[in-house]
PDB file of C-alpha atoms in Angstrom:
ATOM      1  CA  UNK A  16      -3.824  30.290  21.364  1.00  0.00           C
ATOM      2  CA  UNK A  17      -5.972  27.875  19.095  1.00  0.00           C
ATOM      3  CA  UNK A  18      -4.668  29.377  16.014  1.00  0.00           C
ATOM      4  CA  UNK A  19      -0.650  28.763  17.450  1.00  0.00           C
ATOM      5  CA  UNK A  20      -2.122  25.121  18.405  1.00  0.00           C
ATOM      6  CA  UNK A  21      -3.460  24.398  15.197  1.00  0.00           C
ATOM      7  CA  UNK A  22      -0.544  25.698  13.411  1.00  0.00           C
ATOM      8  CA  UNK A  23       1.488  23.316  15.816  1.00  0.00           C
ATOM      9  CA  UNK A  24      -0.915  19.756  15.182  1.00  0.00           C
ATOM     10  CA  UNK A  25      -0.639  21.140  10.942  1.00  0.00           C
ATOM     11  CA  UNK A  26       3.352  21.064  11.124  1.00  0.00           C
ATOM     12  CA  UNK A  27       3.334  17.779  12.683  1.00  0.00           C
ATOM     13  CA  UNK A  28       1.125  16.036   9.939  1.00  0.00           C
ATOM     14  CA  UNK A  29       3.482  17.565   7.946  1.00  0.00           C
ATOM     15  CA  UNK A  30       6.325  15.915   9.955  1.00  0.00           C
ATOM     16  CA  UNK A  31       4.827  12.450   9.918  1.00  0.00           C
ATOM     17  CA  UNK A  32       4.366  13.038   6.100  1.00  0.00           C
ATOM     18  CA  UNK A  33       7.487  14.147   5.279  1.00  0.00           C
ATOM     19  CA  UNK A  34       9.383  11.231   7.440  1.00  0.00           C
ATOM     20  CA  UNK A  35       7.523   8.874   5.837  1.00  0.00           C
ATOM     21  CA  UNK A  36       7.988   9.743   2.375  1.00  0.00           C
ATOM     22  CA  UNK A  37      11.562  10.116   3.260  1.00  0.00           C
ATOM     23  CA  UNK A  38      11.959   7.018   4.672  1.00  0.00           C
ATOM     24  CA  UNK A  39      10.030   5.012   1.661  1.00  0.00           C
ATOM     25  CA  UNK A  40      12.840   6.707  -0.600  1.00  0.00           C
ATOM     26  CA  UNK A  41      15.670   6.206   1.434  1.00  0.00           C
ATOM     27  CA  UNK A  42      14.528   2.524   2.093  1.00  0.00           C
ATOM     28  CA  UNK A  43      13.816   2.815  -2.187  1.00  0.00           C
ATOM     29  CA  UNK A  44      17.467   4.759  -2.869  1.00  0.00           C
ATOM     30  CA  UNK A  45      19.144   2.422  -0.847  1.00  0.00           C
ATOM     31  CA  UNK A  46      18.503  -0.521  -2.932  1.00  0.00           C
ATOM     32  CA  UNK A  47      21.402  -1.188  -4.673  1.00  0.00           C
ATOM     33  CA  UNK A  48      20.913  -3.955  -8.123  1.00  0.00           C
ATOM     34  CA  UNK A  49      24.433  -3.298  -9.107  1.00  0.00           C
ATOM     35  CA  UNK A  50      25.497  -5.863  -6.592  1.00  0.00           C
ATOM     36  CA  UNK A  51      22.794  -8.359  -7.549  1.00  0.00           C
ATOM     37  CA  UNK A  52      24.488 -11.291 -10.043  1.00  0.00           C
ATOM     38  CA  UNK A  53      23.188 -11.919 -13.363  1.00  0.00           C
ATOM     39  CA  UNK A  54      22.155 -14.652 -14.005  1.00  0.00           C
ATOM     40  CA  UNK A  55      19.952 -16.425 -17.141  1.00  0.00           C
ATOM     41  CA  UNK A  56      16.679 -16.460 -16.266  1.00  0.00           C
ATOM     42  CA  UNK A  57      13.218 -17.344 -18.114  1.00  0.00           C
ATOM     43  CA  UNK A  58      10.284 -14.594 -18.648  1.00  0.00           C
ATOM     44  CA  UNK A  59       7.844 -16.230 -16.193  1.00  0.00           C
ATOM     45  CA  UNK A  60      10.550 -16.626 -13.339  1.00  0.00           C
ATOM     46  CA  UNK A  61      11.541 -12.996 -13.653  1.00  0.00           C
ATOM     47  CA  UNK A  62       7.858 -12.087 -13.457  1.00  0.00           C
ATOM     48  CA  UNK A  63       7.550 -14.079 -10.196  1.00  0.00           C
ATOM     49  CA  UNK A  64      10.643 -12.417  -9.211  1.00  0.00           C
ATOM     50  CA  UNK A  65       9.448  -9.190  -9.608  1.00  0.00           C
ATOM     51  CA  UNK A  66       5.964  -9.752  -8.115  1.00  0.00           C
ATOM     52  CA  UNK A  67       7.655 -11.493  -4.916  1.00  0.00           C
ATOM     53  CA  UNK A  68      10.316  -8.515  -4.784  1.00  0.00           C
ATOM     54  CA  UNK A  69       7.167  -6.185  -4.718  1.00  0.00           C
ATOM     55  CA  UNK A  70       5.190  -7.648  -2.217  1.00  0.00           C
ATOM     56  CA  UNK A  71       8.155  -7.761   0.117  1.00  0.00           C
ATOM     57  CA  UNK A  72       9.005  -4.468  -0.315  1.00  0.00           C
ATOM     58  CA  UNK A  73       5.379  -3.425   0.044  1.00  0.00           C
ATOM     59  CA  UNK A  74       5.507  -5.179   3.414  1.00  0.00           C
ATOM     60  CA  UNK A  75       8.971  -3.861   4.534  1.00  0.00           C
ATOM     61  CA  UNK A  76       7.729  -0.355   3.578  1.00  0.00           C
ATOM     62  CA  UNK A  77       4.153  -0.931   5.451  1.00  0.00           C
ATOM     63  CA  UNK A  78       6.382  -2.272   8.209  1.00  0.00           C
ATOM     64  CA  UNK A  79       8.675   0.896   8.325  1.00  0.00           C
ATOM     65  CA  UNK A  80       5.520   3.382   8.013  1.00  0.00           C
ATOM     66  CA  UNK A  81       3.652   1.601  11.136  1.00  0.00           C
ATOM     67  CA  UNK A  82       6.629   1.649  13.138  1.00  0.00           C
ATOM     68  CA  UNK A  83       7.562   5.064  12.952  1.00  0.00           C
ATOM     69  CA  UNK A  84       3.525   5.684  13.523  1.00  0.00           C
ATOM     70  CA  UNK A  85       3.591   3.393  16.415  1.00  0.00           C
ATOM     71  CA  UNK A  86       6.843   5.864  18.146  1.00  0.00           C
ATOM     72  CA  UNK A  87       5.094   8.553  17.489  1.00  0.00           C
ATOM     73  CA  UNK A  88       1.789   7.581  19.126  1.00  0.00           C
ATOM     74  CA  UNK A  89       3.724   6.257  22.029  1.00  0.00           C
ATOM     75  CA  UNK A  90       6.581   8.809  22.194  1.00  0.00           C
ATOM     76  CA  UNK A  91       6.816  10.331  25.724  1.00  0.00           C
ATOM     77  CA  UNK A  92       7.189  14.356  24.618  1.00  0.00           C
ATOM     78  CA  UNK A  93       4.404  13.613  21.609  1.00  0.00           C
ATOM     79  CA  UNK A  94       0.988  16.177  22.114  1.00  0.00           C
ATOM     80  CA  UNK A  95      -2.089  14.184  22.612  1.00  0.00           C
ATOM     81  CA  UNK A  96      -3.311  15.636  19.537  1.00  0.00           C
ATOM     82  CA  UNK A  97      -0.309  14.576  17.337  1.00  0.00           C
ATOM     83  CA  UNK A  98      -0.568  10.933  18.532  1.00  0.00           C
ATOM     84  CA  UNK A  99      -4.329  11.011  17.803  1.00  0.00           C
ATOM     85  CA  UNK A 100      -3.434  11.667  14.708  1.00  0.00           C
ATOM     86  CA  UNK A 101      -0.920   9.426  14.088  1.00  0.00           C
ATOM     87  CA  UNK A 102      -3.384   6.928  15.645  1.00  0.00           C
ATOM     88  CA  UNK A 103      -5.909   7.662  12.909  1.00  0.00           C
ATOM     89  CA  UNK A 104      -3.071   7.183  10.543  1.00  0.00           C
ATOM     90  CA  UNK A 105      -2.196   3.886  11.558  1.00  0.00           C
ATOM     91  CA  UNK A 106      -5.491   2.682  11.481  1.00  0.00           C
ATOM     92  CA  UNK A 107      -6.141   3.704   8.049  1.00  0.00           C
ATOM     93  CA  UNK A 108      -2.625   1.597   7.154  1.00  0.00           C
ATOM     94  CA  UNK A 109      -3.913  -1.075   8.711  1.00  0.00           C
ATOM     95  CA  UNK A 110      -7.704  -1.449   7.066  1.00  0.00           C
ATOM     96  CA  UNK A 111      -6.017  -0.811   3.788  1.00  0.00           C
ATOM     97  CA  UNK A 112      -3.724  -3.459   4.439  1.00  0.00           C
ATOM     98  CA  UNK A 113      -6.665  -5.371   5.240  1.00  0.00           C
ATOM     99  CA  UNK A 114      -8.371  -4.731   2.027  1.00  0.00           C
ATOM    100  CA  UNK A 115      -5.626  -5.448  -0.134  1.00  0.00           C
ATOM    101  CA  UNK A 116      -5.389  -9.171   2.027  1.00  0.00           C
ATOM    102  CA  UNK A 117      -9.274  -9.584   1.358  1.00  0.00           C
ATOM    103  CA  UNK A 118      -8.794  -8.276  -2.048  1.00  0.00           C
ATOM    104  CA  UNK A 119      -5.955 -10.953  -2.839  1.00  0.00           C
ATOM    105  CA  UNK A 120      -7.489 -14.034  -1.338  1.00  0.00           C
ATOM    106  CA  UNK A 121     -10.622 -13.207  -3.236  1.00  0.00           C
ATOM    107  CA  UNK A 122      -8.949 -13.083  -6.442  1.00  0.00           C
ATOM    108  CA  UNK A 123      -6.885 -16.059  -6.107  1.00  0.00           C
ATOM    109  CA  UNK A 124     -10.367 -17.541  -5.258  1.00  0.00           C
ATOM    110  CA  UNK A 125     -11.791 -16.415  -8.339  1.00  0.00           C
ATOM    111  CA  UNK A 126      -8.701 -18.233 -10.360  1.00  0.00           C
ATOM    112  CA  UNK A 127      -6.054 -15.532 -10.857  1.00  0.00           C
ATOM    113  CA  UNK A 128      -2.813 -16.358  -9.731  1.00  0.00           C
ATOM    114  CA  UNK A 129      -0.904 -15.006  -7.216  1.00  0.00           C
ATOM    115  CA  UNK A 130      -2.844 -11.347  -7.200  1.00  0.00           C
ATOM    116  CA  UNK A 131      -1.249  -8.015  -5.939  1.00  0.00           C
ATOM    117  CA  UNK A 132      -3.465  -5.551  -5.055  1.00  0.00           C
ATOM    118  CA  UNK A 133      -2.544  -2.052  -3.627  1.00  0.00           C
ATOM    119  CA  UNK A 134      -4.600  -0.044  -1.623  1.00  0.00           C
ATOM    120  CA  UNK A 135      -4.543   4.009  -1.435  1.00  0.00           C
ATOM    121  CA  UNK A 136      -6.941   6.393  -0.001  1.00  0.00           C
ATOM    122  CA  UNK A 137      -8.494   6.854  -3.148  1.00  0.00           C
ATOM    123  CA  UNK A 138      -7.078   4.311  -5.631  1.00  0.00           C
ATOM    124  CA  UNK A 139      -6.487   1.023  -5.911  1.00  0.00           C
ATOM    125  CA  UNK A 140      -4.030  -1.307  -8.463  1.00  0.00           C
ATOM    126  CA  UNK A 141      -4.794  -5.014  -9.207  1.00  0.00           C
ATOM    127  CA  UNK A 142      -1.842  -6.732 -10.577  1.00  0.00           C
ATOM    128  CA  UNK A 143      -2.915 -10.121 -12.389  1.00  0.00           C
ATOM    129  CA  UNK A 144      -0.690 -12.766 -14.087  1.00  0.00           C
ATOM    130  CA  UNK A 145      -2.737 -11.965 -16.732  1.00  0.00           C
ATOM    131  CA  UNK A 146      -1.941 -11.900 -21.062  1.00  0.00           C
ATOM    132  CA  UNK A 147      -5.840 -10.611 -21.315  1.00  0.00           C
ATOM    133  CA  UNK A 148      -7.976  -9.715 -18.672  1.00  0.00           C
ATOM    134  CA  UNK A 149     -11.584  -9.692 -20.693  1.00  0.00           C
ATOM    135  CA  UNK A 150     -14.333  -7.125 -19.991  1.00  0.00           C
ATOM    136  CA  UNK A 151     -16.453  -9.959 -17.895  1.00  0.00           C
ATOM    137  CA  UNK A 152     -13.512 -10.719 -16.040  1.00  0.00           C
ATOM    138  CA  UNK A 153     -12.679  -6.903 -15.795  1.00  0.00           C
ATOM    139  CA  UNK A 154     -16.654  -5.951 -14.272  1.00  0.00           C
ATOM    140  CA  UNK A 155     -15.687  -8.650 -11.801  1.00  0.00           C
ATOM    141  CA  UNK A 156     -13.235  -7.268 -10.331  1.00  0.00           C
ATOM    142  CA  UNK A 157     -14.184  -3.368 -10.361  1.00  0.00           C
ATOM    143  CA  UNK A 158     -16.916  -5.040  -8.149  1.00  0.00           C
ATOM    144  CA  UNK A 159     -15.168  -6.636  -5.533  1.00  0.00           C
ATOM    145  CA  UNK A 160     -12.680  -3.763  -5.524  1.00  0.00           C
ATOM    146  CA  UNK A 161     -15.659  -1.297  -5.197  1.00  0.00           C
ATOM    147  CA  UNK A 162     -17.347  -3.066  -2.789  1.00  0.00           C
ATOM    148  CA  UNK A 163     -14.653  -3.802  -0.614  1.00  0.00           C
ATOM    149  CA  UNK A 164     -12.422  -0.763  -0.582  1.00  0.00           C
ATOM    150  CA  UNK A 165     -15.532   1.917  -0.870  1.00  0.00           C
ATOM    151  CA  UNK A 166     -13.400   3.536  -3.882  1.00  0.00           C
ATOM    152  CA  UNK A 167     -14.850   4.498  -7.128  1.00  0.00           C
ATOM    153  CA  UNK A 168     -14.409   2.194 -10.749  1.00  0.00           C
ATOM    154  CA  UNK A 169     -12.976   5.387 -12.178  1.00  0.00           C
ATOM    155  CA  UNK A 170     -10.381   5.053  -9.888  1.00  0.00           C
ATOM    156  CA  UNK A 171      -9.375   1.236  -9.586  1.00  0.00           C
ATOM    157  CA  UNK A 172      -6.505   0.171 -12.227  1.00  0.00           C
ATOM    158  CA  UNK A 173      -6.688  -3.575 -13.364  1.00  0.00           C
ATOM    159  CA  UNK A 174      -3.009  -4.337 -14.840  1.00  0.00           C
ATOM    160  CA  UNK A 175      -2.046  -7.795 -16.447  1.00  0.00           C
ATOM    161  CA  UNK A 176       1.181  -8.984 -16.402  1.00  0.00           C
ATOM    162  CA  UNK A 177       3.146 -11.437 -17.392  1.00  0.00           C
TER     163      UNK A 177
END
């Protein structure tokens, strides 16, 4: 009976895994630039563009992920297990949307402008309108990131852009 129970809660994390990778590419797939007009832009507003486009659709996927966590932890036929797992799921979204807020303001604090940062379970990327990010600036920021987010150097990208 435990074994048919586990085997049960391990196809539903494989469920909530699978329907939210699926919906992250549908959401992706259904973008559609052929529609978008063309018009002459300079480099720095297409950068600003492009880092405003990806924070939105950061947020519109983190919005679509803890919604279909939220139905699942308060669906009416859902196992107390699942939703305790999709609880613990939701929770993790949440602190590492957290850290990539704290992460942000603290690097816009420190004088970069308008910083992404995105948080994983065991990586992080820091986006900086950057030409050169130098090694003293670099140090800084593997420290905050380590500190904050718990996540090793060897694992935290720092990416300039411009």
């Amino acid at each position: 009976m435990a074994a048919r129970r586990l085997g049960r809660i391990k196809r539903a994390v494989g469920l909530i895994a699978l329907s939210l990778v699926m919906a992250a590419a549908g959401w992706w797939m259904g973008r559609s630039s052929v529609d978008a007009p063309v018009a002459p832009v300079n480099a720095a507003a297409t950068a600003e563009d492009a880092v405003a486009a990806f924070r939105t659709e950061r947020e519109q996927l983190r919005a679509m992920q803890k919604a279909q966590l939220n139905e699942i932890v308060h669906g009416d036929g859902t196992e107390a297990e699942i939703a305790a797992l999709a609880q613990r799921q939701l929770m993790e979204l949440c602190i590492r949307e957290e850290h990539e807020l704290t992460l942000e303001g603290l690097l816009t604090l420190r004088g970069f402008d308008d910083p992404v940062v995105t948080v994983q379970s065991d990586s992080v990327n820091v986006l900086l309108r950057a030409e050169l990010v130098t090694q003293q600036e670099c140090s800084v920021i593997l420290d905050l990131v380590c500190r904050e987010t718990g996540v090793q150097s060897g694992n935290v990208k720092i990416i300039p852009i411009n």
